[in-house]
PDB file of C-alpha atoms in Angstrom:
ATOM      1  CA  MET A 205     -51.318 -23.491 -68.035  1.00 72.00           C
ATOM      2  CA  ILE A 206     -51.023 -20.151 -66.260  1.00 78.00           C
ATOM      3  CA  GLU A 207     -51.604 -21.870 -62.932  1.00 77.00           C
ATOM      4  CA  LEU A 208     -48.771 -24.298 -63.692  1.00 74.00           C
ATOM      5  CA  VAL A 209     -46.395 -21.441 -64.489  1.00 75.00           C
ATOM      6  CA  ILE A 210     -47.329 -19.702 -61.259  1.00 79.00           C
ATOM      7  CA  VAL A 211     -46.790 -22.920 -59.299  1.00 75.00           C
ATOM      8  CA  LEU A 212     -43.379 -23.370 -60.951  1.00 78.00           C
ATOM      9  CA  ILE A 213     -42.404 -19.768 -60.180  1.00 82.00           C
ATOM     10  CA  VAL A 214     -43.469 -20.142 -56.568  1.00 80.00           C
ATOM     11  CA  ALA A 215     -41.570 -23.426 -56.339  1.00 82.00           C
ATOM     12  CA  LEU A 216     -38.447 -21.824 -57.800  1.00 83.00           C
ATOM     13  CA  VAL A 217     -38.704 -18.937 -55.345  1.00 83.00           C
ATOM     14  CA  ILE A 218     -39.073 -21.328 -52.414  1.00 87.00           C
ATOM     15  CA  LEU A 219     -36.151 -23.409 -53.719  1.00 83.00           C
ATOM     16  CA  ALA A 220     -34.011 -20.284 -54.040  1.00 85.00           C
ATOM     17  CA  VAL A 221     -34.886 -19.250 -50.487  1.00 85.00           C
ATOM     18  CA  VAL A 222     -34.069 -22.728 -49.180  1.00 85.00           C
ATOM     19  CA  ILE A 223     -30.753 -22.851 -51.067  1.00 87.00           C
ATOM     20  CA  ASN A 224     -29.874 -19.369 -49.828  1.00 83.00           C
ATOM     21  CA  SER A 225     -30.724 -20.353 -46.245  1.00 85.00           C
ATOM     22  CA  ILE A 226     -28.585 -23.493 -46.529  1.00 87.00           C
ATOM     23  CA  GLN A 227     -25.703 -21.454 -47.956  1.00 84.00           C
ATOM     24  CA  GLN A 228     -25.998 -18.867 -45.175  1.00 84.00           C
ATOM     25  CA  HIS A 229     -26.060 -21.617 -42.576  1.00 83.00           C
ATOM     26  CA  LYS A 230     -22.942 -23.184 -44.117  1.00 83.00           C
ATOM     27  CA  GLU A 231     -21.161 -19.834 -44.104  1.00 83.00           C
ATOM     28  CA  LYS A 232     -22.197 -19.256 -40.502  1.00 83.00           C
ATOM     29  CA  VAL A 233     -20.911 -22.680 -39.463  1.00 82.00           C
ATOM     30  CA  GLU A 234     -17.629 -22.115 -41.289  1.00 85.00           C
ATOM     31  CA  SER A 235     -17.290 -18.670 -39.734  1.00 87.00           C
ATOM     32  CA  GLU A 236     -17.877 -20.118 -36.261  1.00 86.00           C
ATOM     33  CA  LYS A 237     -15.314 -22.842 -36.960  1.00 86.00           C
ATOM     34  CA  ARG A 238     -12.724 -20.280 -38.040  1.00 88.00           C
ATOM     35  CA  ALA A 239     -13.438 -18.171 -34.964  1.00 90.00           C
ATOM     36  CA  GLU A 240     -13.129 -21.204 -32.691  1.00 91.00           C
ATOM     37  CA  LEU A 241      -9.906 -22.280 -34.378  1.00 91.00           C
ATOM     38  CA  THR A 242      -8.475 -18.788 -33.893  1.00 91.00           C
ATOM     39  CA  LYS A 243      -9.486 -18.859 -30.227  1.00 93.00           C
ATOM     40  CA  GLN A 244      -7.926 -22.298 -29.641  1.00 92.00           C
ATOM     41  CA  ARG A 245      -4.732 -21.325 -31.469  1.00 92.00           C
ATOM     42  CA  MET A 246      -4.388 -18.335 -29.167  1.00 94.00           C
ATOM     43  CA  ILE A 247      -4.782 -20.656 -26.165  1.00 93.00           C
ATOM     44  CA  ILE A 248      -2.169 -23.010 -27.633  1.00 93.00           C
ATOM     45  CA  ASP A 249       0.316 -20.197 -28.287  1.00 94.00           C
ATOM     46  CA  GLU A 250      -0.149 -18.679 -24.831  1.00 93.00           C
ATOM     47  CA  SER A 251       0.164 -22.058 -23.095  1.00 93.00           C
ATOM     48  CA  GLU A 252       3.344 -22.929 -24.985  1.00 92.00           C
ATOM     49  CA  GLU A 253       4.842 -19.509 -24.277  1.00 91.00           C
ATOM     50  CA  LEU A 254       4.224 -19.956 -20.547  1.00 91.00           C
ATOM     51  CA  LEU A 255       5.753 -23.430 -20.595  1.00 90.00           C
ATOM     52  CA  LEU A 256       8.807 -22.131 -22.455  1.00 87.00           C
ATOM     53  CA  ALA A 257       9.170 -19.396 -19.829  1.00 84.00           C
ATOM     54  CA  ALA A 258       9.065 -21.961 -17.000  1.00 79.00           C
ATOM     55  CA  GLY A 259      12.729 -21.261 -16.252  1.00 76.00           C
ATOM     56  CA  GLN A 260      11.960 -17.644 -15.339  1.00 81.00           C
ATOM     57  CA  LEU A 261       8.491 -18.091 -13.883  1.00 83.00           C
ATOM     58  CA  PRO A 262       7.751 -19.951 -10.616  1.00 81.00           C
ATOM     59  CA  ILE A 263       5.700 -22.743 -12.205  1.00 86.00           C
ATOM     60  CA  SER A 264       5.066 -25.681  -9.871  1.00 89.00           C
ATOM     61  CA  LYS A 265       4.355 -29.253 -10.934  1.00 90.00           C
ATOM     62  CA  GLU A 266       0.648 -28.700 -10.285  1.00 92.00           C
ATOM     63  CA  LEU A 267       0.531 -25.515 -12.323  1.00 93.00           C
ATOM     64  CA  SER A 268       2.517 -27.130 -15.140  1.00 93.00           C
ATOM     65  CA  MET A 269      -0.076 -29.916 -15.218  1.00 94.00           C
ATOM     66  CA  ILE A 270      -2.892 -27.357 -15.471  1.00 94.00           C
ATOM     67  CA  ILE A 271      -1.186 -25.628 -18.395  1.00 95.00           C
ATOM     68  CA  HIS A 272      -0.509 -28.915 -20.201  1.00 95.00           C
ATOM     69  CA  GLN A 273      -4.135 -30.038 -19.736  1.00 95.00           C
ATOM     70  CA  ARG A 274      -5.290 -26.684 -21.132  1.00 95.00           C
ATOM     71  CA  LEU A 275      -2.940 -27.103 -24.100  1.00 95.00           C
ATOM     72  CA  LEU A 276      -4.168 -30.656 -24.741  1.00 95.00           C
ATOM     73  CA  SER A 277      -7.819 -29.573 -24.644  1.00 94.00           C
ATOM     74  CA  ALA A 278      -7.189 -26.801 -27.187  1.00 94.00           C
ATOM     75  CA  LEU A 279      -5.284 -29.157 -29.507  1.00 94.00           C
ATOM     76  CA  GLU A 280      -8.081 -31.747 -29.355  1.00 94.00           C
ATOM     77  CA  ILE A 281     -10.696 -29.115 -30.212  1.00 93.00           C
ATOM     78  CA  CYS A 282      -8.609 -28.033 -33.217  1.00 92.00           C
ATOM     79  CA  LYS A 283      -8.305 -31.647 -34.350  1.00 91.00           C
ATOM     80  CA  GLU A 284     -12.063 -32.142 -33.995  1.00 90.00           C
ATOM     81  CA  ILE A 285     -12.842 -28.995 -36.002  1.00 89.00           C
ATOM     82  CA  ASN A 286     -10.331 -29.775 -38.725  1.00 88.00           C
ATOM     83  CA  PRO A 287      -9.304 -33.480 -38.821  1.00 87.00           C
ATOM     84  CA  SER A 288      -7.000 -32.812 -41.786  1.00 83.00           C
ATOM     85  CA  MET A 289      -4.534 -30.942 -39.530  1.00 79.00           C
ATOM     86  CA  LEU A 290      -2.000 -33.779 -39.369  1.00 76.00           C
ATOM     87  CA  GLU A 291       0.603 -31.886 -37.316  1.00 85.00           C
ATOM     88  CA  VAL A 292      -1.954 -31.417 -34.532  1.00 90.00           C
ATOM     89  CA  GLY A 293      -2.168 -35.178 -34.053  1.00 88.00           C
ATOM     90  CA  GLN A 294       1.555 -35.383 -33.281  1.00 90.00           C
ATOM     91  CA  ARG A 295       1.341 -32.436 -30.907  1.00 93.00           C
ATOM     92  CA  ILE A 296      -1.540 -34.121 -29.086  1.00 93.00           C
ATOM     93  CA  LYS A 297       0.592 -37.250 -28.680  1.00 93.00           C
ATOM     94  CA  ASP A 298       3.596 -35.249 -27.403  1.00 94.00           C
ATOM     95  CA  THR A 299       1.445 -33.320 -24.921  1.00 94.00           C
ATOM     96  CA  ARG A 300      -0.131 -36.506 -23.552  1.00 94.00           C
ATOM     97  CA  GLU A 301       3.340 -37.981 -23.034  1.00 93.00           C
ATOM     98  CA  ARG A 302       4.440 -34.867 -21.121  1.00 93.00           C
ATOM     99  CA  ILE A 303       1.310 -35.093 -18.944  1.00 93.00           C
ATOM    100  CA  ASP A 304       2.047 -38.770 -18.204  1.00 92.00           C
ATOM    101  CA  ALA A 305       5.622 -37.830 -17.261  1.00 91.00           C
ATOM    102  CA  LEU A 306       4.396 -35.076 -14.943  1.00 89.00           C
ATOM    103  CA  GLN A 307       2.013 -37.460 -13.204  1.00 87.00           C
ATOM    104  CA  THR A 308       4.903 -39.769 -12.322  1.00 86.00           C
ATOM    105  CA  GLN A 309       7.039 -36.967 -10.889  1.00 78.00           C
ATOM    106  CA  THR A 310       7.344 -36.674  -7.133  1.00 69.00           C
ATOM    107  CA  GLY A 311       7.241 -33.455  -5.134  1.00 60.00           C
ATOM    108  CA  SER A 312       5.317 -30.284  -5.766  1.00 54.00           C
ATOM    109  CA  GLY A 313       5.709 -26.539  -5.712  1.00 49.00           C
ATOM    110  CA  GLU A 314       5.711 -26.078  -1.958  1.00 46.00           C
ATOM    111  CA  SER A 315       9.032 -24.204  -2.036  1.00 43.00           C
ATOM    112  CA  ILE A 316       7.900 -21.835  -4.748  1.00 44.00           C
ATOM    113  CA  ALA A 317       8.754 -18.721  -2.697  1.00 42.00           C
ATOM    114  CA  GLU A 318      12.392 -19.800  -2.701  1.00 50.00           C
ATOM    115  CA  GLN A 319      12.350 -20.232  -6.486  1.00 61.00           C
ATOM    116  CA  VAL A 320      11.598 -16.585  -7.255  1.00 72.00           C
ATOM    117  CA  THR A 321      14.516 -15.047  -9.130  1.00 77.00           C
ATOM    118  CA  ILE A 322      14.688 -11.260  -9.373  1.00 82.00           C
ATOM    119  CA  PRO A 323      15.448 -10.241 -12.991  1.00 81.00           C
ATOM    120  CA  GLU A 324      18.483  -8.072 -13.622  1.00 81.00           C
ATOM    121  CA  ASN A 325      16.949  -5.343 -15.787  1.00 85.00           C
ATOM    122  CA  ASP A 326      13.637  -3.537 -16.201  1.00 87.00           C
ATOM    123  CA  LYS A 327      12.741  -5.304 -19.459  1.00 89.00           C
ATOM    124  CA  GLN A 328      13.097  -8.736 -17.854  1.00 89.00           C
ATOM    125  CA  ILE A 329      11.167  -7.586 -14.786  1.00 90.00           C
ATOM    126  CA  ILE A 330       8.252  -6.442 -16.975  1.00 91.00           C
ATOM    127  CA  LEU A 331       8.222  -9.747 -18.912  1.00 90.00           C
ATOM    128  CA  VAL A 332       8.214 -11.830 -15.724  1.00 90.00           C
ATOM    129  CA  LEU A 333       5.460  -9.750 -14.127  1.00 91.00           C
ATOM    130  CA  GLN A 334       3.392 -10.031 -17.322  1.00 92.00           C
ATOM    131  CA  GLY A 335       3.918 -13.796 -17.255  1.00 91.00           C
ATOM    132  CA  LEU A 336       2.749 -13.974 -13.646  1.00 93.00           C
ATOM    133  CA  LYS A 337      -0.380 -12.006 -14.514  1.00 93.00           C
ATOM    134  CA  LYS A 338      -1.112 -14.393 -17.393  1.00 93.00           C
ATOM    135  CA  LEU A 339      -0.676 -17.381 -15.098  1.00 94.00           C
ATOM    136  CA  ARG A 340      -3.094 -15.961 -12.536  1.00 94.00           C
ATOM    137  CA  SER A 341      -5.621 -15.158 -15.278  1.00 94.00           C
ATOM    138  CA  LEU A 342      -5.263 -18.689 -16.663  1.00 94.00           C
ATOM    139  CA  LEU A 343      -5.885 -20.134 -13.201  1.00 94.00           C
ATOM    140  CA  ARG A 344      -9.009 -18.011 -12.708  1.00 94.00           C
ATOM    141  CA  ASN A 345     -10.413 -19.056 -16.086  1.00 93.00           C
ATOM    142  CA  GLU A 346      -9.733 -22.759 -15.534  1.00 94.00           C
ATOM    143  CA  ASN A 347     -11.240 -22.553 -12.051  1.00 94.00           C
ATOM    144  CA  ALA A 348     -14.351 -20.805 -13.436  1.00 93.00           C
ATOM    145  CA  LYS A 349     -14.730 -23.627 -15.980  1.00 91.00           C
ATOM    146  CA  GLY A 350     -14.558 -26.201 -13.200  1.00 91.00           C
ATOM    147  CA  LYS A 351     -11.277 -27.652 -14.484  1.00 91.00           C
ATOM    148  CA  VAL A 352      -9.301 -26.627 -11.373  1.00 92.00           C
ATOM    149  CA  ASP A 353     -10.703 -27.234  -7.901  1.00 92.00           C
ATOM    150  CA  THR A 354     -10.978 -24.251  -5.587  1.00 93.00           C
ATOM    151  CA  HIS A 355      -8.377 -25.434  -3.068  1.00 93.00           C
ATOM    152  CA  LEU A 356      -5.710 -25.901  -5.747  1.00 94.00           C
ATOM    153  CA  PHE A 357      -6.664 -22.592  -7.341  1.00 94.00           C
ATOM    154  CA  MET A 358      -6.288 -20.701  -4.054  1.00 94.00           C
ATOM    155  CA  THR A 359      -2.965 -22.401  -3.273  1.00 93.00           C
ATOM    156  CA  GLU A 360      -1.424 -21.689  -6.667  1.00 93.00           C
ATOM    157  CA  ASP A 361      -2.827 -18.163  -6.897  1.00 94.00           C
ATOM    158  CA  LYS A 362      -1.391 -17.367  -3.460  1.00 91.00           C
ATOM    159  CA  ARG A 363       2.037 -18.544  -4.588  1.00 90.00           C
ATOM    160  CA  LEU A 364       1.924 -16.476  -7.755  1.00 92.00           C
ATOM    161  CA  ALA A 365       0.755 -13.431  -5.806  1.00 92.00           C
ATOM    162  CA  ARG A 366       3.694 -13.891  -3.431  1.00 91.00           C
ATOM    163  CA  ALA A 367       6.067 -14.068  -6.404  1.00 92.00           C
ATOM    164  CA  GLN A 368       4.647 -10.786  -7.720  1.00 92.00           C
ATOM    165  CA  LEU A 369       5.040  -9.187  -4.292  1.00 94.00           C
ATOM    166  CA  THR A 370       8.627 -10.387  -3.926  1.00 93.00           C
ATOM    167  CA  ILE A 371       9.690  -9.080  -7.326  1.00 93.00           C
ATOM    168  CA  ASN A 372       7.942  -5.727  -6.793  1.00 93.00           C
ATOM    169  CA  VAL A 373       9.332  -5.196  -3.284  1.00 94.00           C
ATOM    170  CA  GLU A 374      12.894  -6.305  -4.084  1.00 94.00           C
ATOM    171  CA  THR A 375      12.937  -4.134  -7.196  1.00 93.00           C
ATOM    172  CA  MET A 376      11.763  -1.079  -5.246  1.00 94.00           C
ATOM    173  CA  ILE A 377      14.341  -1.696  -2.506  1.00 95.00           C
ATOM    174  CA  LYS A 378      17.118  -2.087  -5.073  1.00 93.00           C
ATOM    175  CA  ARG A 379      16.121   1.150  -6.811  1.00 93.00           C
ATOM    176  CA  GLY A 380      15.774   2.930  -3.474  1.00 94.00           C
ATOM    177  CA  ARG A 381      19.279   1.926  -2.395  1.00 93.00           C
ATOM    178  CA  HIS A 382      20.714   2.983  -5.749  1.00 93.00           C
ATOM    179  CA  ALA A 383      19.010   6.373  -5.446  1.00 92.00           C
ATOM    180  CA  MET A 384      20.396   6.816  -1.907  1.00 91.00           C
ATOM    181  CA  GLU A 385      23.910   6.014  -3.103  1.00 91.00           C
ATOM    182  CA  ASN A 386      23.551   8.753  -5.705  1.00 91.00           C
ATOM    183  CA  GLY A 387      22.227  11.292  -3.203  1.00 88.00           C
ATOM    184  CA  MET A 388      18.719  11.274  -4.712  1.00 91.00           C
ATOM    185  CA  LEU A 389      16.887  11.150  -1.387  1.00 90.00           C
ATOM    186  CA  GLY A 390      13.522  12.259  -2.789  1.00 90.00           C
ATOM    187  CA  SER A 391      13.473   9.450  -5.363  1.00 92.00           C
ATOM    188  CA  ALA A 392      14.739   6.955  -2.788  1.00 93.00           C
ATOM    189  CA  ARG A 393      11.884   7.870  -0.443  1.00 93.00           C
ATOM    190  CA  GLN A 394       9.325   7.295  -3.209  1.00 94.00           C
ATOM    191  CA  TYR A 395      10.732   3.825  -3.979  1.00 94.00           C
ATOM    192  CA  PHE A 396      10.750   2.775  -0.315  1.00 95.00           C
ATOM    193  CA  GLU A 397       7.250   4.181   0.216  1.00 95.00           C
ATOM    194  CA  LYS A 398       5.964   2.088  -2.725  1.00 94.00           C
ATOM    195  CA  ALA A 399       7.573  -1.011  -1.232  1.00 94.00           C
ATOM    196  CA  ASN A 400       6.083  -0.186   2.161  1.00 94.00           C
ATOM    197  CA  ARG A 401       2.577   0.166   0.691  1.00 94.00           C
ATOM    198  CA  SER A 402       2.838  -3.199  -1.031  1.00 93.00           C
ATOM    199  CA  LEU A 403       3.971  -4.862   2.189  1.00 93.00           C
ATOM    200  CA  SER A 404       1.306  -3.121   4.292  1.00 92.00           C
ATOM    201  CA  GLU A 405      -1.442  -4.437   1.997  1.00 91.00           C
ATOM    202  CA  GLN A 406      -0.565  -8.056   2.863  1.00 89.00           C
ATOM    203  CA  VAL A 407      -3.137  -9.686   5.106  1.00 83.00           C
ATOM    204  CA  GLU A 408      -0.745 -12.402   6.285  1.00 81.00           C
ATOM    205  CA  ALA A 409       2.492 -10.904   7.599  1.00 80.00           C
ATOM    206  CA  ASP A 410       4.948 -13.823   7.449  1.00 86.00           C
ATOM    207  CA  GLU A 411       8.704 -13.688   8.103  1.00 90.00           C
ATOM    208  CA  TYR A 412       9.493 -12.208   4.690  1.00 90.00           C
ATOM    209  CA  VAL A 413       6.883  -9.437   4.950  1.00 92.00           C
ATOM    210  CA  THR A 414       7.870  -8.598   8.536  1.00 92.00           C
ATOM    211  CA  ALA A 415      11.613  -8.488   7.805  1.00 93.00           C
ATOM    212  CA  ARG A 416      11.256  -6.460   4.611  1.00 94.00           C
ATOM    213  CA  LYS A 417       8.809  -4.047   6.225  1.00 94.00           C
ATOM    214  CA  GLN A 418      11.274  -3.399   9.060  1.00 94.00           C
ATOM    215  CA  LEU A 419      14.095  -2.777   6.568  1.00 95.00           C
ATOM    216  CA  VAL A 420      11.955  -0.430   4.465  1.00 94.00           C
ATOM    217  CA  GLU A 421      10.730   1.566   7.473  1.00 94.00           C
ATOM    218  CA  GLU A 422      14.287   1.919   8.803  1.00 94.00           C
ATOM    219  CA  SER A 423      15.418   3.173   5.387  1.00 94.00           C
ATOM    220  CA  LEU A 424      12.550   5.683   5.309  1.00 94.00           C
ATOM    221  CA  TYR A 425      13.480   6.904   8.799  1.00 93.00           C
ATOM    222  CA  HIS A 426      17.100   7.512   7.742  1.00 91.00           C
ATOM    223  CA  ILE A 427      15.997   9.271   4.561  1.00 91.00           C
ATOM    224  CA  LYS A 428      13.616  11.585   6.437  1.00 89.00           C
ATOM    225  CA  ASP A 429      16.293  12.290   9.036  1.00 86.00           C
ATOM    226  CA  ASN A 430      18.789  13.188   6.304  1.00 85.00           C
ATOM    227  CA  LEU A 431      16.231  15.393   4.565  1.00 81.00           C
ATOM    228  CA  ARG A 432      15.510  17.208   7.854  1.00 81.00           C
ATOM    229  CA  SER A 433      19.238  17.765   8.379  1.00 76.00           C
ATOM    230  CA  THR A 434      19.622  19.092   4.856  1.00 70.00           C
ATOM    231  CA  ASN A 435      16.686  21.495   5.165  1.00 64.00           C
ATOM    232  CA  ARG A 436      17.480  22.641   8.727  1.00 59.00           C
ATOM    233  CA  PRO A 437      18.242  26.438   8.719  1.00 57.00           C
ATOM    234  CA  ARG A 438      21.791  27.338   9.624  1.00 52.00           C
ATOM    235  CA  PRO A 439      22.371  29.539  12.749  1.00 54.00           C
ATOM    236  CA  ALA A 440      23.425  33.111  12.148  1.00 50.00           C
ATOM    237  CA  ASP A 441      27.223  33.589  12.058  1.00 49.00           C
ATOM    238  CA  THR A 442      28.700  35.232  15.150  1.00 43.00           C
ATOM    239  CA  ASN A 443      31.107  38.153  14.827  1.00 46.00           C
ATOM    240  CA  ASP A 444      34.672  37.024  14.682  1.00 47.00           C
ATOM    241  CA  ASP A 445      37.773  39.098  15.419  1.00 43.00           C
ATOM    242  CA  LEU A 446      37.844  40.636  11.940  1.00 39.00           C
ATOM    243  CA  ASP A 447      34.199  41.758  12.159  1.00 46.00           C
ATOM    244  CA  GLU A 448      34.951  43.373  15.477  1.00 46.00           C
ATOM    245  CA  LEU A 449      38.085  45.034  14.124  1.00 40.00           C
ATOM    246  CA  PHE A 450      36.379  46.648  11.144  1.00 41.00           C
ATOM    247  CA  ALA A 451      33.104  47.476  12.886  1.00 47.00           C
ATOM    248  CA  PRO A 452      32.228  51.197  13.067  1.00 50.00           C
ATOM    249  CA  LYS A 453      33.674  52.817  16.200  1.00 48.00           C
ATOM    250  CA  LYS A 454      31.183  54.019  18.754  1.00 49.00           C
ATOM    251  CA  LYS A 455      31.405  57.586  19.765  1.00 47.00           C
ATOM    252  CA  TRP A 456      31.197  58.269  23.465  1.00 42.00           C
TER     253      TRP A 456
END
């Protein structure tokens, strides 16, 4: 009888351990699902934000396709994790239709450099530059996952880098000119020097880089010349007729 009780106790303990292990495993799985859903929702939100900002950002057809494919993949993962999310099914359908429409479009983003629009104020400039950084990060991640081939990655990244350069340089030139107009030569020199550094760091000096570098260096030359003129010591005043008239008389 005692042996039976002991066996039952041991069995109950083992059962409790098994149930606890199953419960912990369930909680772990649910926790991982929630974490994955959160991750995919962040990808969805970021992708949709970038697509909404397409009017301000230089997004080519190829890059738009990459973003849409990324969005579709995240939506499908969400649907797989939680099939009861009915609204996700419609979003998957809409995204697939947009991808099909993109595939039938002709042309590409070859003229992306001409599409760069310089924002009017600092807040817009910051938002556009942040968007460009996000696009380049997205490209790197998709390339690392093998979803974007290296040639396309390098082409698109080069275009985005050029957009960043253009906005930075044009903004510095605009601020430098404004500072010059207001007689703030020291500030103007700093703005033009920043633009010059950005241009000098470019490995490939195309027409834009060459022309802007010449303009910036000419502006710096004029600023330095004006600063030298301002700081040049004035010659001592010569005696005029009044000085000579009131000068002490020499005794002979």
